[in-house]
Short mmCIF file of C-alpha atoms in Angstrom, two decimals:
data_model
loop_
_atom_site.label_atom_id
_atom_site.label_comp_id
_atom_site.label_asym_id
_atom_site.label_seq_id
_atom_site.Cartn_x
_atom_site.Cartn_y
_atom_site.Cartn_z
CA MET Z 16 -155.54 57.76 -2.11
CA PRO Z 17 -155.41 60.81 -0.36
CA SER Z 18 -153.75 61.13 3.45
CA TYR Z 19 -155.47 61.86 6.58
CA ARG Z 20 -154.40 63.69 9.78
CA THR Z 21 -156.06 64.33 13.11
CA SER Z 22 -154.50 66.24 16.68
CA LEU Z 23 -155.77 63.21 18.69
CA SER Z 24 -152.92 60.57 19.61
CA LEU Z 25 -153.92 56.86 19.54
CA ALA Z 26 -153.19 56.77 23.25
CA ALA Z 27 -155.68 59.69 23.85
CA ALA Z 28 -158.24 58.46 21.17
CA ALA Z 29 -157.99 55.61 22.66
CA LEU Z 30 -158.41 56.38 26.48
CA ALA Z 31 -161.08 58.41 25.37
CA LEU Z 32 -162.89 56.13 23.04
CA SER Z 33 -163.22 53.77 25.77
CA LEU Z 34 -164.94 56.24 27.48
CA ALA Z 35 -167.40 57.16 25.63
CA GLY Z 36 -167.95 53.32 25.32
CA CYS Z 37 -167.37 53.82 21.37
CA SER Z 38 -165.35 52.14 19.16
CA ALA Z 39 -162.36 53.77 16.68
CA SER Z 40 -162.77 55.27 13.83
CA PRO Z 41 -160.26 55.08 10.69
CA THR Z 42 -159.30 58.97 11.46
CA GLY Z 43 -158.88 58.49 15.52
CA SER Z 44 -161.90 61.13 16.05
CA ALA Z 45 -163.26 60.32 19.61
CA SER Z 46 -165.42 62.13 21.97
CA VAL Z 47 -165.13 62.58 26.19
CA THR Z 48 -167.37 61.83 28.78
CA SER Z 49 -167.67 63.84 32.10
CA THR Z 50 -166.67 62.46 35.52
CA GLY Z 51 -169.15 64.40 37.35
CA SER Z 52 -170.73 68.06 36.95
CA ALA Z 53 -171.90 70.60 39.60
CA SER Z 54 -175.35 71.35 41.14
CA VAL Z 55 -176.89 73.76 38.67
CA SER Z 56 -178.28 77.67 39.89
CA SER Z 57 -180.14 80.25 37.65
CA THR Z 58 -177.16 82.13 37.39
CA GLN Z 59 -174.97 78.62 36.66
CA GLN Z 60 -173.84 77.30 33.32
CA VAL Z 61 -172.23 73.59 34.01
CA VAL Z 62 -170.84 71.96 30.78
CA THR Z 63 -168.86 68.98 30.59
CA ALA Z 64 -167.12 66.98 28.20
CA ALA Z 65 -168.99 64.40 27.44
CA THR Z 66 -171.53 67.51 26.04
CA ILE Z 67 -168.88 69.39 24.68
CA GLU Z 68 -169.60 69.27 20.63
CA GLU Z 69 -173.24 69.95 21.25
CA ASP Z 70 -172.16 73.53 23.85
CA THR Z 71 -169.12 74.93 21.98
CA HIS Z 72 -168.15 75.26 18.45
CA TYR Z 73 -165.51 72.35 18.98
CA ASP Z 74 -166.05 69.84 16.50
CA SER Z 75 -163.29 66.49 15.60
CA ASP Z 76 -164.49 66.55 12.79
CA ASP Z 77 -162.47 69.79 11.80
CA LEU Z 78 -159.76 67.75 13.30
CA THR Z 79 -159.38 65.78 9.71
CA TRP Z 80 -158.79 66.81 6.41
CA ASP Z 81 -157.74 65.65 3.03
CA SER Z 82 -154.64 66.60 3.08
CA ALA Z 83 -155.20 66.89 -1.72
CA SER Z 84 -156.63 69.98 -0.25
CA GLU Z 85 -154.24 71.58 1.26
CA VAL Z 86 -152.70 74.88 0.39
CA ALA Z 87 -148.61 75.49 0.99
CA ILE Z 88 -147.37 79.03 2.62
CA SER Z 89 -143.90 79.24 2.77
CA LEU Z 90 -142.93 82.61 5.09
CA SER Z 91 -139.81 84.05 3.93
CA ASP Z 92 -138.59 87.90 4.99
CA GLY Z 93 -138.03 87.89 1.10
CA GLY Z 94 -141.06 87.61 -0.32
CA SER Z 95 -143.75 84.92 1.11
CA GLN Z 96 -144.62 82.50 -1.33
CA VAL Z 97 -147.80 79.82 -2.09
CA THR Z 98 -145.71 76.99 -3.20
CA SER Z 99 -148.71 74.56 -3.77
CA SER Z 100 -150.50 74.26 -7.31
CA SER Z 101 -153.30 76.48 -5.79
CA SER Z 102 -153.55 79.56 -4.33
CA ALA Z 103 -157.24 80.38 -4.00
CA GLY Z 104 -158.09 82.05 -1.04
CA VAL Z 105 -154.75 83.37 0.09
CA THR Z 106 -153.38 86.48 -1.17
CA LEU Z 107 -150.10 88.37 -0.15
CA ASP Z 108 -148.95 91.45 0.34
CA GLY Z 109 -145.14 92.71 0.81
CA SER Z 110 -144.94 90.73 4.53
CA THR Z 111 -147.90 90.23 5.16
CA VAL Z 112 -150.28 87.02 4.12
CA THR Z 113 -154.27 87.19 4.68
CA ILE Z 114 -156.35 84.43 4.08
CA THR Z 115 -160.08 85.30 2.63
CA ALA Z 116 -161.61 81.88 2.08
CA ALA Z 117 -162.56 78.35 3.85
CA GLY Z 118 -159.85 76.14 4.09
CA THR Z 119 -156.70 73.94 4.99
CA TYR Z 120 -153.38 76.12 4.72
CA ARG Z 121 -150.65 74.74 5.81
CA LEU Z 122 -147.05 77.20 6.79
CA THR Z 123 -143.66 76.79 6.94
CA GLY Z 124 -140.41 79.21 7.15
CA SER Z 125 -140.54 82.69 8.91
CA LEU Z 126 -140.98 86.35 8.99
CA GLY Z 127 -139.24 88.87 11.56
CA ASP Z 128 -141.87 91.20 11.33
CA GLY Z 129 -144.59 90.18 9.06
CA ARG Z 130 -148.23 89.28 9.29
CA LEU Z 131 -151.06 86.27 9.50
CA VAL Z 132 -154.57 87.50 8.62
CA VAL Z 133 -157.79 85.81 8.51
CA ALA Z 134 -160.81 87.62 6.74
CA ALA Z 135 -163.03 85.32 5.54
CA GLY Z 136 -166.80 84.80 5.28
CA GLU Z 137 -168.64 84.27 8.72
CA SER Z 138 -169.22 80.53 7.87
CA ASP Z 139 -165.63 79.48 6.47
CA THR Z 140 -163.75 77.84 8.58
CA VAL Z 141 -160.44 78.19 8.27
CA ARG Z 142 -157.38 75.62 9.15
CA ILE Z 143 -154.01 77.00 9.89
CA ILE Z 144 -151.15 74.20 10.19
CA LEU Z 145 -147.87 75.69 11.37
CA ASP Z 146 -145.40 73.38 10.67
CA GLY Z 147 -142.37 75.16 12.22
CA VAL Z 148 -143.48 78.69 11.91
CA GLU Z 149 -141.80 82.07 13.75
CA LEU Z 150 -143.85 84.75 12.69
CA GLY Z 151 -142.72 87.93 14.69
CA ASN Z 152 -144.08 91.47 14.60
CA SER Z 153 -142.79 94.78 15.12
CA THR Z 154 -146.25 97.08 14.99
CA GLY Z 155 -148.92 94.65 16.78
CA SER Z 156 -150.28 91.09 16.69
CA PRO Z 157 -148.60 88.68 14.47
CA VAL Z 158 -151.92 86.47 14.25
CA VAL Z 159 -155.08 88.33 13.45
CA VAL Z 160 -158.86 86.35 12.95
CA GLN Z 161 -160.61 89.12 11.92
CA SER Z 162 -163.66 86.87 10.34
CA ALA Z 163 -164.32 83.83 10.31
CA ASP Z 164 -166.99 81.26 11.72
CA GLU Z 165 -163.99 79.18 13.35
CA ALA Z 166 -160.16 79.19 13.19
CA ILE Z 167 -158.25 76.58 13.91
CA ILE Z 168 -154.34 76.54 14.69
CA TYR Z 169 -153.09 72.73 14.15
CA LEU Z 170 -149.77 72.40 15.30
CA GLU Z 171 -147.82 69.01 13.21
CA GLU Z 172 -146.68 66.78 15.14
CA GLY Z 173 -142.32 67.41 15.87
CA SER Z 174 -143.44 70.90 14.82
CA THR Z 175 -141.89 73.93 16.78
CA ASN Z 176 -143.06 77.03 16.16
CA SER Z 177 -143.35 80.55 17.60
CA LEU Z 178 -145.70 84.22 17.82
CA THR Z 179 -143.74 87.27 18.92
CA ASP Z 180 -146.36 90.45 19.01
CA ALA Z 181 -144.45 93.81 19.52
CA THR Z 182 -143.81 95.96 22.85
CA THR Z 183 -145.88 98.09 21.80
CA TYR Z 184 -148.80 98.72 19.24
CA ALA Z 185 -149.28 101.38 16.70
CA ASP Z 186 -153.16 100.87 16.81
CA GLN Z 187 -154.58 100.71 20.31
CA GLY Z 188 -158.15 101.13 19.65
CA GLU Z 189 -160.38 100.31 21.69
CA ASP Z 190 -161.65 97.33 18.93
CA ALA Z 191 -157.83 96.89 18.06
CA PRO Z 192 -156.66 93.41 18.66
CA ASN Z 193 -154.26 93.24 22.00
CA ALA Z 194 -152.16 89.75 21.58
CA ALA Z 195 -149.99 88.28 20.68
CA LEU Z 196 -152.50 84.92 18.82
CA TYR Z 197 -156.16 87.41 18.31
CA SER Z 198 -158.98 86.16 16.92
CA MET Z 199 -162.48 87.59 16.88
CA ALA Z 200 -163.90 84.59 15.67
CA ASP Z 201 -164.18 80.86 17.73
CA LEU Z 202 -161.41 79.51 17.72
CA THR Z 203 -159.17 75.86 18.82
CA ILE Z 204 -155.58 74.75 19.08
CA ALA Z 205 -154.95 71.57 18.42
CA GLY Z 206 -152.03 69.41 17.17
CA PRO Z 207 -149.52 67.45 18.62
CA GLY Z 208 -146.99 70.15 17.64
CA SER Z 209 -146.07 72.97 20.38
CA LEU Z 210 -146.34 76.62 20.31
CA ALA Z 211 -144.63 79.34 22.13
CA VAL Z 212 -146.61 82.23 22.18
CA ASN Z 213 -145.19 85.77 23.54
CA GLY Z 214 -147.51 88.49 24.41
CA ARG Z 215 -144.99 91.46 25.42
CA PHE Z 216 -147.64 94.11 24.75
CA ASN Z 217 -150.52 92.97 26.48
CA ASP Z 218 -152.25 89.48 26.11
CA GLY Z 219 -150.51 85.94 24.57
CA ILE Z 220 -153.63 84.18 23.14
CA VAL Z 221 -157.78 85.94 22.70
CA SER Z 222 -160.30 84.84 21.69
CA LYS Z 223 -163.68 87.52 21.58
CA ASP Z 224 -165.86 84.21 21.63
CA GLY Z 225 -165.44 80.82 22.02
CA LEU Z 226 -161.64 79.20 22.77
CA VAL Z 227 -161.13 75.23 22.74
CA LEU Z 228 -158.04 73.76 23.68
CA ALA Z 229 -158.13 70.80 22.15
CA SER Z 230 -154.51 69.44 22.40
CA GLY Z 231 -150.85 70.28 21.99
CA SER Z 232 -147.59 71.99 23.68
CA VAL Z 233 -148.64 75.62 24.27
CA THR Z 234 -146.09 77.41 26.40
CA VAL Z 235 -147.24 81.52 26.70
CA GLU Z 236 -144.93 84.63 27.92
CA ALA Z 237 -147.45 87.27 29.20
CA LYS Z 238 -147.64 90.90 29.76
CA ASP Z 239 -151.58 90.85 30.94
CA ASP Z 240 -153.56 88.12 30.81
CA GLY Z 241 -152.43 84.36 29.18
CA ILE Z 242 -154.98 82.51 27.57
CA ARG Z 243 -158.45 84.60 27.55
CA GLY Z 244 -161.64 83.41 25.93
CA LYS Z 245 -165.47 85.33 25.99
CA ASP Z 246 -167.83 83.43 26.24
CA TYR Z 247 -166.10 80.04 27.35
CA THR Z 248 -162.08 78.93 27.57
CA VAL Z 249 -162.22 74.99 27.56
CA LEU Z 250 -159.10 73.01 28.10
CA LEU Z 251 -159.92 68.79 26.73
CA ASP Z 252 -156.26 68.10 26.04
CA GLY Z 253 -152.54 68.86 25.95
CA ALA Z 254 -149.81 70.79 27.98
CA TYR Z 255 -150.39 74.60 28.79
CA GLN Z 256 -147.86 76.59 30.53
CA VAL Z 257 -148.99 80.19 31.38
CA ALA Z 258 -146.71 82.53 33.35
CA ALA Z 259 -149.11 85.97 33.45
CA GLY Z 260 -148.51 89.25 35.06
CA GLY Z 261 -152.90 88.76 34.91
CA ASP Z 262 -154.46 86.28 35.45
CA GLY Z 263 -153.48 83.41 33.69
CA VAL Z 264 -156.68 81.46 31.84
CA LYS Z 265 -160.16 83.16 31.77
CA ALA Z 266 -163.22 83.55 30.61
CA ASP Z 267 -164.40 86.68 30.63
CA ASN Z 268 -167.79 87.10 29.36
CA ASP Z 269 -169.95 88.85 31.94
CA THR Z 270 -172.82 90.19 30.13
CA ASP Z 271 -174.73 87.08 28.52
CA GLU Z 272 -176.46 85.12 30.21
CA GLY Z 273 -175.29 81.87 30.14
CA ARG Z 274 -171.76 82.96 29.26
CA GLY Z 275 -168.26 83.12 30.57
CA TRP Z 276 -167.79 79.96 31.29
CA LEU Z 277 -164.08 77.42 31.96
CA LEU Z 278 -164.04 73.64 31.78
CA VAL Z 279 -160.93 71.72 32.38
CA SER Z 280 -161.53 68.42 31.61
CA GLY Z 281 -158.53 67.15 30.47
CA GLY Z 282 -154.72 67.39 29.47
CA THR Z 283 -152.18 69.47 31.85
CA LEU Z 284 -152.17 72.91 33.15
CA THR Z 285 -149.61 75.12 34.93
CA VAL Z 286 -149.67 79.03 35.79
CA ASN Z 287 -147.96 81.36 37.55
CA ALA Z 288 -150.21 84.17 38.10
CA GLY Z 289 -149.34 88.15 38.89
CA ASP Z 290 -153.72 88.25 39.99
CA ASP Z 291 -155.80 85.21 39.55
CA GLY Z 292 -154.84 82.17 38.55
CA VAL Z 293 -157.59 80.15 36.97
CA LYS Z 294 -160.53 82.25 36.29
CA ALA Z 295 -164.50 82.58 34.59
CA TYR Z 296 -166.95 85.58 35.44
CA ASN Z 297 -169.75 81.80 35.65
CA THR Z 298 -168.85 78.48 36.08
CA LEU Z 299 -165.44 77.03 36.63
CA SER Z 300 -165.59 73.27 35.93
CA VAL Z 301 -162.43 70.96 36.70
CA SER Z 302 -163.52 67.18 35.52
CA GLY Z 303 -160.54 65.75 34.73
CA GLY Z 304 -156.79 67.15 34.02
CA ASN Z 305 -153.81 68.17 36.03
CA ILE Z 306 -153.86 72.10 37.14
CA THR Z 307 -151.26 73.49 38.62
CA VAL Z 308 -151.31 77.11 39.69
CA GLU Z 309 -147.70 77.83 41.20
CA GLN Z 310 -148.51 81.16 42.07
CA SER Z 311 -151.33 83.61 41.89
CA GLU Z 312 -152.94 86.35 44.33
CA GLU Z 313 -156.69 84.12 44.18
CA GLY Z 314 -155.43 80.38 43.02
CA LEU Z 315 -159.33 79.90 41.29
CA GLU Z 316 -162.22 82.36 40.95
CA ALA Z 317 -165.42 82.32 39.57
CA GLN Z 318 -169.20 82.68 40.62
CA HIS Z 319 -169.74 79.04 40.84
CA ILE Z 320 -166.60 76.33 41.00
CA SER Z 321 -167.35 73.06 40.26
CA VAL Z 322 -164.51 69.53 41.13
CA SER Z 323 -166.04 66.32 40.17
CA GLY Z 324 -162.62 64.58 38.99
CA GLY Z 325 -159.05 65.42 38.57
CA ASP Z 326 -155.98 67.25 40.61
CA VAL Z 327 -155.63 70.75 41.30
CA THR Z 328 -152.77 71.95 43.40
CA VAL Z 329 -153.22 75.98 44.57
CA THR Z 330 -151.09 78.27 46.08
CA SER Z 331 -152.16 81.80 46.41
CA ASN Z 332 -151.25 85.26 48.13
CA ASP Z 333 -155.05 85.66 48.57
CA ASP Z 334 -157.76 83.46 48.78
CA GLY Z 335 -156.61 79.58 46.88
CA VAL Z 336 -160.38 79.20 45.74
CA ASN Z 337 -163.21 81.69 46.03
CA ALA Z 338 -166.83 81.84 44.87
CA SER Z 339 -167.68 85.34 44.03
CA GLY Z 340 -168.01 88.41 42.00
CA GLY Z 341 -171.19 88.56 39.49
CA SER Z 342 -174.84 89.49 39.89
CA SER Z 343 -175.34 88.85 44.29
CA SER Z 344 -176.81 91.86 46.35
CA THR Z 345 -174.03 90.82 48.19
CA SER Z 346 -169.76 91.94 46.82
CA GLY Z 347 -166.43 92.19 49.04
CA ASP Z 348 -164.39 89.31 49.92
CA THR Z 349 -165.62 87.07 53.13
CA GLY Z 350 -162.06 86.65 54.51
CA MET Z 351 -163.90 88.05 58.02
CA GLY Z 352 -165.74 85.15 57.67
CA GLY Z 353 -167.90 83.60 60.72
CA PRO Z 354 -167.21 80.84 63.27
CA GLY Z 355 -167.84 77.90 62.69
CA GLY Z 356 -170.36 76.48 64.97
CA GLY Z 357 -172.82 74.33 63.99
CA MET Z 358 -174.06 76.68 61.06
CA GLY Z 359 -170.50 76.97 59.18
CA GLY Z 360 -170.00 79.82 59.57
CA GLY Z 361 -173.14 81.75 59.96
CA MET Z 362 -173.57 85.25 59.27
CA GLY Z 363 -169.69 86.67 60.21
CA GLY Z 364 -167.22 89.26 58.95
CA GLY Z 365 -170.02 92.67 58.87
CA GLU Z 366 -173.55 90.48 59.01
CA MET Z 367 -172.90 89.48 54.91
CA ALA Z 368 -175.50 87.50 53.77
CA ALA Z 369 -174.56 84.55 51.42
CA GLY Z 370 -175.21 85.53 47.61
CA ASP Z 371 -175.65 83.47 44.60
CA TYR Z 372 -172.48 81.64 44.79
CA SER Z 373 -171.04 77.58 44.89
CA VAL Z 374 -168.27 75.38 45.83
CA ASP Z 375 -169.57 71.51 44.78
CA VAL Z 376 -166.59 69.35 44.65
CA SER Z 377 -167.42 65.69 44.34
CA GLY Z 378 -164.75 63.75 43.22
CA GLY Z 379 -160.40 64.41 42.65
CA THR Z 380 -157.71 66.03 44.51
CA LEU Z 381 -157.92 69.53 45.75
CA THR Z 382 -155.17 71.23 47.18
CA ILE Z 383 -154.41 74.85 48.45
CA ASN Z 384 -151.75 76.93 50.40
CA ALA Z 385 -153.30 80.16 50.67
CA GLY Z 386 -152.07 83.42 51.94
CA GLY Z 387 -155.51 84.07 52.63
CA ASP Z 388 -159.00 81.86 52.95
CA GLY Z 389 -158.27 78.13 51.68
CA LEU Z 390 -162.08 77.85 50.57
CA ASP Z 391 -163.93 80.63 50.64
CA SER Z 392 -167.60 81.00 49.36
CA ASN Z 393 -170.25 83.88 49.11
CA GLY Z 394 -172.95 81.60 49.18
CA SER Z 395 -173.10 78.05 50.09
CA ALA Z 396 -169.70 75.02 49.84
CA THR Z 397 -170.79 71.10 49.47
CA ILE Z 398 -168.47 68.47 49.81
CA SER Z 399 -169.72 65.28 48.71
CA GLY Z 400 -166.66 63.53 47.31
CA GLY Z 401 -163.15 63.29 46.28
CA THR Z 402 -160.00 64.56 48.76
CA VAL Z 403 -159.70 69.28 49.66
CA MET Z 404 -156.33 70.02 52.22
CA VAL Z 405 -156.58 72.48 52.76
CA ASN Z 406 -152.72 74.37 53.94
CA GLY Z 407 -152.66 77.95 55.54
CA PRO Z 408 -153.75 80.26 56.30
CA THR Z 409 -151.66 81.71 59.18
CA SER Z 410 -153.08 84.90 59.96
CA ASN Z 411 -156.56 85.17 62.78
CA GLY Z 412 -158.43 86.83 59.75
CA ASN Z 413 -158.81 84.14 57.48
CA GLY Z 414 -159.05 81.26 57.62
CA ALA Z 415 -158.92 77.20 56.13
CA LEU Z 416 -162.65 77.89 55.09
CA ASP Z 417 -164.53 80.67 54.83
CA VAL Z 418 -167.99 80.35 53.87
CA ASN Z 419 -170.60 82.48 54.09
CA GLY Z 420 -173.79 80.39 53.62
CA GLU Z 421 -173.70 76.19 54.51
CA LEU Z 422 -171.07 74.49 54.95
CA ALA Z 423 -172.72 70.88 54.25
CA VAL Z 424 -170.22 67.69 54.17
CA THR Z 425 -171.69 64.73 52.98
CA GLY Z 426 -169.11 62.39 51.55
CA GLY Z 427 -164.74 62.33 50.82
CA THR Z 428 -162.35 63.71 53.03
CA VAL Z 429 -161.91 67.12 53.94
CA ALA Z 430 -158.48 68.51 55.98
CA ALA Z 431 -157.92 72.33 56.93
CA ALA Z 432 -155.55 73.05 58.79
CA GLY Z 433 -154.73 77.26 59.52
CA SER Z 434 -155.23 79.93 62.49
CA ALA Z 435 -157.38 79.52 65.19
CA GLY Z 436 -159.06 83.03 64.04
CA MET Z 437 -161.74 82.30 62.21
CA VAL Z 438 -162.45 78.75 61.80
CA VAL Z 439 -165.84 77.67 59.71
CA THR Z 440 -166.44 73.97 60.05
CA PRO Z 441 -169.54 71.13 58.84
CA GLY Z 442 -173.40 72.62 59.10
CA THR Z 443 -176.49 70.72 60.21
CA SER Z 444 -176.91 69.54 56.48
CA SER Z 445 -173.91 67.75 57.32
CA THR Z 446 -174.09 63.69 56.52
CA GLN Z 447 -170.86 63.36 57.31
CA SER Z 448 -169.29 63.89 60.60
CA GLY Z 449 -166.30 65.43 61.60
CA LEU Z 450 -163.99 66.97 64.25
CA GLN Z 451 -162.96 69.90 65.31
CA VAL Z 452 -158.87 70.68 66.96
CA SER Z 453 -157.36 73.66 68.35
CA PHE Z 454 -154.38 73.42 69.89
CA ASN Z 455 -152.69 75.28 72.34
CA SER Z 456 -149.32 76.00 70.72
CA ALA Z 457 -149.07 76.29 66.65
CA VAL Z 458 -147.99 73.34 64.80
CA ALA Z 459 -145.04 73.76 62.92
CA ALA Z 460 -144.95 73.18 58.99
CA GLY Z 461 -144.40 69.33 58.16
CA THR Z 462 -145.11 67.85 61.72
CA PRO Z 463 -147.74 64.51 60.98
CA ILE Z 464 -151.20 65.27 63.09
CA HIS Z 465 -152.68 62.02 63.66
CA ILE Z 466 -156.02 61.45 64.35
CA VAL Z 467 -156.12 57.78 66.82
CA ASP Z 468 -159.48 55.99 67.20
CA ALA Z 469 -160.66 54.72 70.68
CA SER Z 470 -158.95 51.02 69.77
CA GLY Z 471 -155.66 52.49 69.21
CA ALA Z 472 -156.07 52.73 65.57
CA VAL Z 473 -154.73 55.80 63.53
CA ALA Z 474 -158.07 56.76 61.31
CA ALA Z 475 -155.69 59.59 59.36
CA THR Z 476 -152.82 61.52 59.47
CA PHE Z 477 -151.96 65.07 57.92
CA VAL Z 478 -148.97 66.89 56.84
CA THR Z 479 -149.12 70.17 56.42
CA THR Z 480 -147.23 72.92 54.57
CA LYS Z 481 -147.51 75.40 56.87
CA SER Z 482 -147.67 75.82 60.95
CA SER Z 483 -151.62 75.69 61.92
CA ALA Z 484 -153.06 76.78 65.32
CA SER Z 485 -156.13 74.96 64.08
CA LEU Z 486 -157.40 71.49 62.31
CA VAL Z 487 -161.50 70.50 60.69
CA PHE Z 488 -160.77 66.94 59.36
CA SER Z 489 -164.39 65.25 57.81
CA SER Z 490 -163.69 61.23 56.30
CA ALA Z 491 -165.24 58.27 56.10
CA ALA Z 492 -163.34 56.89 58.94
CA ILE Z 493 -164.64 58.86 61.63
CA THR Z 494 -167.61 58.47 63.58
CA GLU Z 495 -170.53 60.35 64.62
CA ASP Z 496 -169.54 60.94 68.69
CA GLY Z 497 -167.22 58.82 68.88
CA THR Z 498 -163.69 59.79 70.98
CA TYR Z 499 -160.79 60.64 68.96
CA THR Z 500 -157.08 61.51 70.61
CA VAL Z 501 -154.63 63.71 68.83
CA TYR Z 502 -150.75 63.97 68.56
CA THR Z 503 -148.52 65.68 67.12
CA GLY Z 504 -145.09 64.67 65.94
CA GLY Z 505 -144.03 60.51 65.01
CA SER Z 506 -143.70 59.32 61.55
CA ALA Z 507 -145.56 59.95 57.71
CA ASP Z 508 -145.20 58.38 55.01
CA ALA Z 509 -145.60 61.32 53.22
CA ALA Z 510 -143.80 64.87 53.36
CA ALA Z 511 -147.30 66.17 52.71
CA GLY Z 512 -151.31 65.65 52.86
CA ILE Z 513 -153.33 62.90 53.90
CA THR Z 514 -151.43 59.83 54.56
CA THR Z 515 -150.77 57.32 57.04
CA GLY Z 516 -148.35 57.36 60.17
CA SER Z 517 -147.08 55.86 62.83
CA ILE Z 518 -147.87 57.75 66.42
CA ASP Z 519 -144.00 56.03 67.93
CA GLY Z 520 -142.46 59.15 69.32
CA ALA Z 521 -145.61 61.73 69.36
CA ASP Z 522 -147.46 63.68 71.50
CA GLN Z 523 -150.44 63.45 72.88
CA VAL Z 524 -152.16 67.08 72.36
CA GLY Z 525 -155.34 66.40 73.86
CA THR Z 526 -159.12 64.24 72.65
CA VAL Z 527 -161.78 65.36 70.92
CA THR Z 528 -165.44 64.46 70.43
CA ALA Z 529 -165.90 63.96 66.10
CA GLY Z 530 -169.56 66.18 66.14
CA GLU Z 531 -168.84 68.69 68.66
CA TYR Z 532 -167.60 71.75 67.08
CA THR Z 533 -167.23 74.64 68.77
CA GLN Z 534 -167.17 79.26 68.21
CA ALA Z 535 -163.53 79.66 66.31
CA GLN Z 536 -160.37 79.81 68.99
CA GLY Z 537 -162.40 77.74 71.31
CA PRO Z 538 -160.91 74.26 72.32
CA GLY Z 539 -161.17 71.53 70.39
CA GLY Z 540 -164.03 69.37 71.71
CA ARG Z 541 -163.51 67.80 75.19
CA ARG Z 542 -159.49 68.02 75.35
#
């Protein structure tokens, strides 16, 4: 009786099937539904988890196979061997193992200085099971997929695997590999095992086509970019930890219409980046999962950024969330964006017109700690659900919110604290009220800020992680034209973020009227 394998754990499969509203199959394959999607402009490509198998190369059936068909390969510095009864599709030449045909290949053992090459047909699917593999190369990349329709790297349950490339590549031509795991074909990484990728020359994991991260526990250290897909990069599940000198995770096709998009619908992604944390040329969508950008220049960056679910935490030296780049005639950052007023930023900062860029938050939680602008769009921004919390900047040359076009707040909760020099407030199309507070002196980091309604009830408490001179707040708890008293101090039930609290012992700093927004550096309503 043949046995079968799948990359989805029973728990993950049960959750996925529950979301999809279908029953489990014997092999545990599943599809996942999306929690939301952004509106689409003429240049925007939004793909949800529900349609991932239609919009990418990924097929959950590819993660199920008959183990009797596996070709076993034992790697060894003393001479690698094919240890199964069939050696079809495998060529051994010194320390190089070449796979030339579709099939499933199980690798074990180690090569201190070797290479695995996939040179299969353009319609072939090649499945490579890493089952306790340690593979290094002293002159280039240890794993190169030269040709195939799709390559699947499957991490066997309980296995620990590692790939380490050279510090200098012998071949540095324009089309030569430049990553520890390099694929010219569509690439899928899956399985319950673990993989450590050390990209000492340039990048860690690269697909020059599509890239789907379906599951697995993967750590990547890279001199330049950590994980890079071209047409698209998708995180469906698994735990991925990336430390990169350049960008953390990206999709960078800037030539083909509708390509260069990135989706996170599940799993956990942690990024420490020397440049941008998570980046897409076209659209960056988060519909689930957990993203933590611990260090970056700009945290999330794309022409269009959509957050409809999940939990995103971003720390950046410059902008936290930045909708910019691409094909718009408008160029440059909006770090010098104009005042809030009733038009949500208008035409400030060098009279820059709004371009075809957008930030859309309809669900989930987005927490930003920014040295530059917090939530920045060179076009429009819409907040219709979820929770947005911005901490910083402290410099008056940047703003917690910076939107060249209209900032429309129609739902959700927004707490944006930062400097008072470039305040942007909700625009005239907003249907949910809010308020703007400017403090006479900066409120120290960690100090609770309380918004108290006319009845004396605390409508909201916000604790920032940075010194703050202003606060823009909007939620369903704020009533249009209502009068609110603002306090600082007292106590809060959490060390940071939107929480509950008490004004016992707090200082009253003034009153504001909901819906009355003023110019940057102006008073927060009536004091």
